[in-house]
Amino acid sequence: MRDSFEEFQSRKHSAKVELLKALRRFCSRRADVVIVPSRYLAAAIAHWGVPATKTKIVYNAVDSVRLTPASVPLSAKIKLITVGRLIPLKRIDSLIGLLPKCPDTGLVIVGDGPERERLQDLVCELGLEASVYFAGKKSKEETLALMAACDLFVLNSTHEAFPHVALEAMSVGLPVIATAVGGTPEVVRDGKNGALIAPNASGALFGVIANLCSSATERERLVAGAKRTVEWFR
């Protein structure tokens, strides 16, 4: 997938895809209630002609968990983690590209997808084999255990409808760095439980990572805010 959600809505596609989009609009308009997991998606379906009176927002819930951190084969002092399908819009390549400027910082990548080989090649080109761990596709429990072994969660996407994975990271006590796209600002509050940056802003992403990596006090403050957020979504 190379189109963002917004691009998919606005661009013309094949006749088959356009027919499916028309059917989606037709069914949504005729439904008694349309349930969506974020205000962002509620606004999106309003453009399909679905009245606000028929739209109900039900956020995905998350539980606070206590678990044993997984073993991560990285010796770095600070460990970042990102989770998701390895596709271009996740912008994991940009995150990898920042690591040479982040001393004693490693990255755990959970997920699989068509970008994996290219990302692995990039890691080799940058000489980061000892700093990046490709964990592959994991179960929810395995993913949470890997999160618990890390210090910061990073979501560098150019699109997110509702980043439930960010809530899961908060549930294990991680501050979240994320791009301010889609429904993400409904979960991540800049300076409260994490940090929000503009999409495709590598300089800003580096600045936030560098700041949080160097300040355990700031990480702990954001973790406290993350715990309050998780309680709200329970």
PDB file of C-alpha atoms in Angstrom, residues 4-6 36-42 44 59-60 157-165 180-187:
ATOM      1  CA  SER A   4      -2.451   7.174   2.479  1.00  0.00           C
ATOM      2  CA  PHE A   5      -6.091   7.018   3.560  1.00  0.00           C
ATOM      3  CA  GLU A   6      -6.649  10.584   2.342  1.00  0.00           C
ATOM      4  CA  VAL A  36     -15.820   4.266  14.097  1.00  0.00           C
ATOM      5  CA  PRO A  37     -12.806   4.167  16.478  1.00  0.00           C
ATOM      6  CA  SER A  38     -11.780   7.845  16.253  1.00  0.00           C
ATOM      7  CA  ARG A  39     -12.993  11.384  15.615  1.00  0.00           C
ATOM      8  CA  TYR A  40     -10.692  11.413  12.604  1.00  0.00           C
ATOM      9  CA  LEU A  41     -12.630   8.578  10.935  1.00  0.00           C
ATOM     10  CA  ALA A  42     -15.941  10.130  11.977  1.00  0.00           C
ATOM     11  CA  ALA A  44     -13.890  11.039   7.061  1.00  0.00           C
ATOM     12  CA  TYR A  59     -12.487   3.889  20.989  1.00  0.00           C
ATOM     13  CA  ASN A  60     -10.545   0.639  21.087  1.00  0.00           C
ATOM     14  CA  SER A 157       3.880   6.922  10.037  1.00  0.00           C
ATOM     15  CA  THR A 158       2.534   9.296   7.412  1.00  0.00           C
ATOM     16  CA  HIS A 159      -0.971   7.953   8.132  1.00  0.00           C
ATOM     17  CA  GLU A 160      -2.771   6.337  11.074  1.00  0.00           C
ATOM     18  CA  ALA A 161      -6.544   5.993  11.473  1.00  0.00           C
ATOM     19  CA  PHE A 162      -6.293   5.196  15.196  1.00  0.00           C
ATOM     20  CA  PRO A 163      -2.936   3.954  16.575  1.00  0.00           C
ATOM     21  CA  HIS A 164      -4.033   1.297  19.057  1.00  0.00           C
ATOM     22  CA  VAL A 165      -0.413   0.138  19.168  1.00  0.00           C
ATOM     23  CA  ALA A 180       0.574  14.101  14.280  1.00  0.00           C
ATOM     24  CA  VAL A 181      -1.466  12.347  11.595  1.00  0.00           C
ATOM     25  CA  GLY A 182      -4.965  10.879  11.434  1.00  0.00           C
ATOM     26  CA  GLY A 183      -6.316   9.860  14.813  1.00  0.00           C
ATOM     27  CA  THR A 184      -2.934   9.862  16.560  1.00  0.00           C
ATOM     28  CA  PRO A 185      -3.424  13.224  18.357  1.00  0.00           C
ATOM     29  CA  GLU A 186      -6.523  11.706  19.992  1.00  0.00           C
ATOM     30  CA  VAL A 187      -4.180   9.332  21.838  1.00  0.00           C
TER      31      VAL A 187
END
